[in-house]
Amino acid sequence: MPKTTKKESIASKLAKKSPMKTAAVIPGTEGHQPVSAFENAMIQFDEAAKVLKLSSSQIAVIKQPRRITEVQLPVRMDDGSIETFTAYRVQHNIARGPAKGGVRFHQNVSLDEVKALAFWMTYKCAVADIPMGGGKGGVIVDPSRLSVSELERLSRRYFAELVDLFGPDRDVPAPDVNTTSQIMAWFMDTYSMHHRNHVPGVVTGKPLELGGSAGRVMATSRGLLFATRRAVARKSEKLPGMTVAVQGFGNVGSYSATLLQDDGCKVVAISDVNGAFHNPNGIDAHKALAYSTKNRGLKGFDLTGMAKKMKNALDILELDVDILCPCALELQITGKNAQKVKARYICEGANGPLDHTADKILDKKGSFIIPDILCNSGGVIVSYLEWVQNNMGYYWTEERVNSDLERFMNKAFDAVYDTMKVHKCSMRVAAFAVSIQRVSQASELRGLYA
Ligand code: NAD
């Protein structure tokens, strides 16, 4: 892995260009000001709670995170010096089962972001109807600055420092941005050493050799594909021939591109931290994935002749395509650029890529938005299946896992779609209505221990 570079990373430059702070008020959306990820999540909750007519007591129990932990992680660097990293674990709600949610390693991680991500996990697990609650973790670090051994020491220190929070029946982390199956293996080993036991069920997204599940690597993207197929069918349309743009070409984005292409779509643009690449005649997503794997990203992809580099990476969101898959980070489409988004289907591979103003604008324009807590729930569904297999000590074939995933996704999609029709609301409000109802019911049945 490359060593420390003093140059500002492209990710942080892009983050500075984020429209969040400068968004103008769009006519018709007055009162919808730019917000943080967590504020946006709270607005999403309030809209659905209003539809459900929840009481203030019901809201008080399930809206805010239940436990927030912040730690400083001292890590010895390869040159002998010690650096400290700020890290978080937020457990939002455990009414329906152990907390579940990934750990993110990124220089822009903040407590606000981790709280939002933990909140979305509670309602993602509930919309998918799996028996787990919501959690999320994060470390403020640019992992591309670290050597492999520094990354291992940081990962182990994170898990050791928070070891009492975790457990197969307490809180089960998984990969997120910049965290891999190798990091999950280090997490699992650290926990198992502390407990003098082999405990594979403490994390999911592990390598197959250590109790990972067949199908987990592509699960989030496969779930996105199943949800997209369902949405397109509800509109009496067909996927073959549709054009696709994918922002973010990591785990979720790259496999979403290849799976949609395999279903007959034409991928015309892809992007990552190195920029956006466009070819109206189509980019072979499999070749792009092979390039990105070999070169650790899309840097120089334009030199292959397969696509041209776009001047502004964010313009990928405004291309005239049928399907747009934002698969990078939060708050990419906001009041500032939503009016220019032309895609008819927006399939949220990332968590929180649209803010509430963008939601209003795009709903008005007639875009069909498959909201994150539904669209990218394939990852946590197969994580749940991995946890079940770990608890049994018996492992299924990829066909079995994929067919269970499809069943869960279709059931969740139909519940949300039907709720949208009943309440005449957006797909996002409907997804929260379905899931908030489930969490609230579980909470009431458990009662208050006091
Ligand atoms: P990843 O680290 O594998 O990939 C992230 C990708 O986004 C990389 O290609 C990176 O270069 C790109 N990126 C980062 N900043 C960008 C920017 N400003 N513009 C364009 N591209 C940018 O992460 P991932 O696991 O694919 O996660 C992506 C999103 O999906 C996150 O929001 C994550 O929370 C969400 N998600 C992931 C999973 C999962 O199973 N991995 C499940 C559900 C949701």
PDB file of C-alpha atoms in Angstrom, residues 32-138:
ATOM      1  CA  HIS A  32     -35.780  22.628   3.018  1.00  0.00           C
ATOM      2  CA  GLN A  33     -32.329  23.908   3.912  1.00  0.00           C
ATOM      3  CA  PRO A  34     -29.060  21.980   3.514  1.00  0.00           C
ATOM      4  CA  VAL A  35     -28.563  19.545   6.369  1.00  0.00           C
ATOM      5  CA  SER A  36     -26.051  17.072   7.741  1.00  0.00           C
ATOM      6  CA  ALA A  37     -26.478  13.326   7.174  1.00  0.00           C
ATOM      7  CA  PHE A  38     -27.978  12.808  10.646  1.00  0.00           C
ATOM      8  CA  GLU A  39     -30.294  15.805  10.367  1.00  0.00           C
ATOM      9  CA  ASN A  40     -31.413  14.403   7.015  1.00  0.00           C
ATOM     10  CA  ALA A  41     -32.076  11.014   8.654  1.00  0.00           C
ATOM     11  CA  MET A  42     -34.151  12.687  11.376  1.00  0.00           C
ATOM     12  CA  ILE A  43     -36.246  14.481   8.745  1.00  0.00           C
ATOM     13  CA  GLN A  44     -36.821  11.136   6.998  1.00  0.00           C
ATOM     14  CA  PHE A  45     -37.967   9.641  10.318  1.00  0.00           C
ATOM     15  CA  ASP A  46     -40.329  12.531  11.072  1.00  0.00           C
ATOM     16  CA  GLU A  47     -42.020  12.325   7.662  1.00  0.00           C
ATOM     17  CA  ALA A  48     -42.777   8.619   8.110  1.00  0.00           C
ATOM     18  CA  ALA A  49     -43.751   9.004  11.792  1.00  0.00           C
ATOM     19  CA  LYS A  50     -46.343  11.560  10.662  1.00  0.00           C
ATOM     20  CA  VAL A  51     -47.813   9.069   8.173  1.00  0.00           C
ATOM     21  CA  LEU A  52     -47.963   6.436  10.925  1.00  0.00           C
ATOM     22  CA  LYS A  53     -49.344   8.953  13.444  1.00  0.00           C
ATOM     23  CA  LEU A  54     -46.851   7.769  16.084  1.00  0.00           C
ATOM     24  CA  SER A  55     -47.205   9.235  19.586  1.00  0.00           C
ATOM     25  CA  SER A  56     -44.362  11.227  21.144  1.00  0.00           C
ATOM     26  CA  SER A  57     -43.719   8.331  23.576  1.00  0.00           C
ATOM     27  CA  GLN A  58     -43.377   5.866  20.712  1.00  0.00           C
ATOM     28  CA  ILE A  59     -41.020   8.253  18.920  1.00  0.00           C
ATOM     29  CA  ALA A  60     -38.944   8.830  22.066  1.00  0.00           C
ATOM     30  CA  VAL A  61     -38.016   5.142  22.281  1.00  0.00           C
ATOM     31  CA  ILE A  62     -36.933   4.487  18.696  1.00  0.00           C
ATOM     32  CA  LYS A  63     -35.714   7.689  17.049  1.00  0.00           C
ATOM     33  CA  GLN A  64     -32.367   8.518  18.666  1.00  0.00           C
ATOM     34  CA  PRO A  65     -29.288   6.244  19.036  1.00  0.00           C
ATOM     35  CA  ARG A  66     -29.246   4.267  22.290  1.00  0.00           C
ATOM     36  CA  ARG A  67     -25.498   4.135  22.829  1.00  0.00           C
ATOM     37  CA  ILE A  68     -22.652   6.232  21.430  1.00  0.00           C
ATOM     38  CA  THR A  69     -19.035   5.320  22.121  1.00  0.00           C
ATOM     39  CA  GLU A  70     -16.021   7.393  21.117  1.00  0.00           C
ATOM     40  CA  VAL A  71     -12.444   6.217  21.655  1.00  0.00           C
ATOM     41  CA  GLN A  72      -8.920   7.324  20.808  1.00  0.00           C
ATOM     42  CA  LEU A  73      -6.845   4.542  19.270  1.00  0.00           C
ATOM     43  CA  PRO A  74      -3.067   4.774  19.765  1.00  0.00           C
ATOM     44  CA  VAL A  75      -1.313   2.919  16.939  1.00  0.00           C
ATOM     45  CA  ARG A  76       2.417   2.327  16.445  1.00  0.00           C
ATOM     46  CA  MET A  77       3.429   3.357  12.941  1.00  0.00           C
ATOM     47  CA  ASP A  78       6.135   1.577  10.946  1.00  0.00           C
ATOM     48  CA  ASP A  79       8.687   4.317  11.737  1.00  0.00           C
ATOM     49  CA  GLY A  80       8.248   3.699  15.475  1.00  0.00           C
ATOM     50  CA  SER A  81       6.148   6.804  16.172  1.00  0.00           C
ATOM     51  CA  ILE A  82       2.666   6.604  17.736  1.00  0.00           C
ATOM     52  CA  GLU A  83      -0.385   8.193  16.099  1.00  0.00           C
ATOM     53  CA  THR A  84      -3.843   8.365  17.628  1.00  0.00           C
ATOM     54  CA  PHE A  85      -7.046   7.955  15.648  1.00  0.00           C
ATOM     55  CA  THR A  86     -10.558   8.933  16.733  1.00  0.00           C
ATOM     56  CA  ALA A  87     -13.043   6.077  16.398  1.00  0.00           C
ATOM     57  CA  TYR A  88     -16.747   5.519  17.021  1.00  0.00           C
ATOM     58  CA  ARG A  89     -19.325   2.802  17.494  1.00  0.00           C
ATOM     59  CA  VAL A  90     -22.977   3.800  17.614  1.00  0.00           C
ATOM     60  CA  GLN A  91     -25.717   1.331  18.545  1.00  0.00           C
ATOM     61  CA  HIS A  92     -28.951   2.876  17.397  1.00  0.00           C
ATOM     62  CA  ASN A  93     -31.581   0.307  18.338  1.00  0.00           C
ATOM     63  CA  ILE A  94     -31.576  -3.330  19.448  1.00  0.00           C
ATOM     64  CA  ALA A  95     -35.307  -3.977  19.907  1.00  0.00           C
ATOM     65  CA  ARG A  96     -35.435  -6.563  17.084  1.00  0.00           C
ATOM     66  CA  GLY A  97     -32.022  -8.193  17.623  1.00  0.00           C
ATOM     67  CA  PRO A  98     -28.301  -7.534  18.021  1.00  0.00           C
ATOM     68  CA  ALA A  99     -26.956  -4.300  16.519  1.00  0.00           C
ATOM     69  CA  LYS A 100     -25.731  -4.809  12.967  1.00  0.00           C
ATOM     70  CA  GLY A 101     -23.716  -2.483  10.790  1.00  0.00           C
ATOM     71  CA  GLY A 102     -20.402  -1.868   9.105  1.00  0.00           C
ATOM     72  CA  VAL A 103     -17.260  -0.050  10.124  1.00  0.00           C
ATOM     73  CA  ARG A 104     -16.024   2.759   7.863  1.00  0.00           C
ATOM     74  CA  PHE A 105     -12.396   3.882   7.562  1.00  0.00           C
ATOM     75  CA  HIS A 106     -12.379   7.339   5.966  1.00  0.00           C
ATOM     76  CA  GLN A 107     -10.785  10.708   6.578  1.00  0.00           C
ATOM     77  CA  ASN A 108     -14.189  12.437   6.595  1.00  0.00           C
ATOM     78  CA  VAL A 109     -15.854  10.143   9.161  1.00  0.00           C
ATOM     79  CA  SER A 110     -17.698  12.155  11.822  1.00  0.00           C
ATOM     80  CA  LEU A 111     -19.959  11.256  14.731  1.00  0.00           C
ATOM     81  CA  ASP A 112     -22.867  12.838  12.857  1.00  0.00           C
ATOM     82  CA  GLU A 113     -22.248  10.519   9.898  1.00  0.00           C
ATOM     83  CA  VAL A 114     -21.884   7.378  12.055  1.00  0.00           C
ATOM     84  CA  LYS A 115     -25.120   8.225  13.904  1.00  0.00           C
ATOM     85  CA  ALA A 116     -26.939   8.597  10.581  1.00  0.00           C
ATOM     86  CA  LEU A 117     -25.531   5.318   9.268  1.00  0.00           C
ATOM     87  CA  ALA A 118     -26.498   3.479  12.499  1.00  0.00           C
ATOM     88  CA  PHE A 119     -30.023   4.913  12.268  1.00  0.00           C
ATOM     89  CA  TRP A 120     -30.365   3.723   8.667  1.00  0.00           C
ATOM     90  CA  MET A 121     -29.171   0.236   9.715  1.00  0.00           C
ATOM     91  CA  THR A 122     -31.994  -0.102  12.268  1.00  0.00           C
ATOM     92  CA  TYR A 123     -34.584   0.615   9.616  1.00  0.00           C
ATOM     93  CA  LYS A 124     -32.787  -1.302   6.859  1.00  0.00           C
ATOM     94  CA  CYS A 125     -32.814  -4.495   8.953  1.00  0.00           C
ATOM     95  CA  ALA A 126     -36.474  -3.889   9.760  1.00  0.00           C
ATOM     96  CA  VAL A 127     -37.522  -3.247   6.148  1.00  0.00           C
ATOM     97  CA  ALA A 128     -35.698  -6.440   5.122  1.00  0.00           C
ATOM     98  CA  ASP A 129     -37.424  -8.141   8.072  1.00  0.00           C
ATOM     99  CA  ILE A 130     -34.273  -9.704   9.496  1.00  0.00           C
ATOM    100  CA  PRO A 131     -34.002 -10.081  13.297  1.00  0.00           C
ATOM    101  CA  MET A 132     -31.293  -7.486  13.883  1.00  0.00           C
ATOM    102  CA  GLY A 133     -31.007  -3.909  15.080  1.00  0.00           C
ATOM    103  CA  GLY A 134     -28.875  -1.024  13.882  1.00  0.00           C
ATOM    104  CA  GLY A 135     -25.280  -0.061  14.559  1.00  0.00           C
ATOM    105  CA  LYS A 136     -22.352   1.510  12.770  1.00  0.00           C
ATOM    106  CA  GLY A 137     -18.709   2.268  13.384  1.00  0.00           C
ATOM    107  CA  GLY A 138     -16.081   4.510  11.937  1.00  0.00           C
TER     108      GLY A 138
END
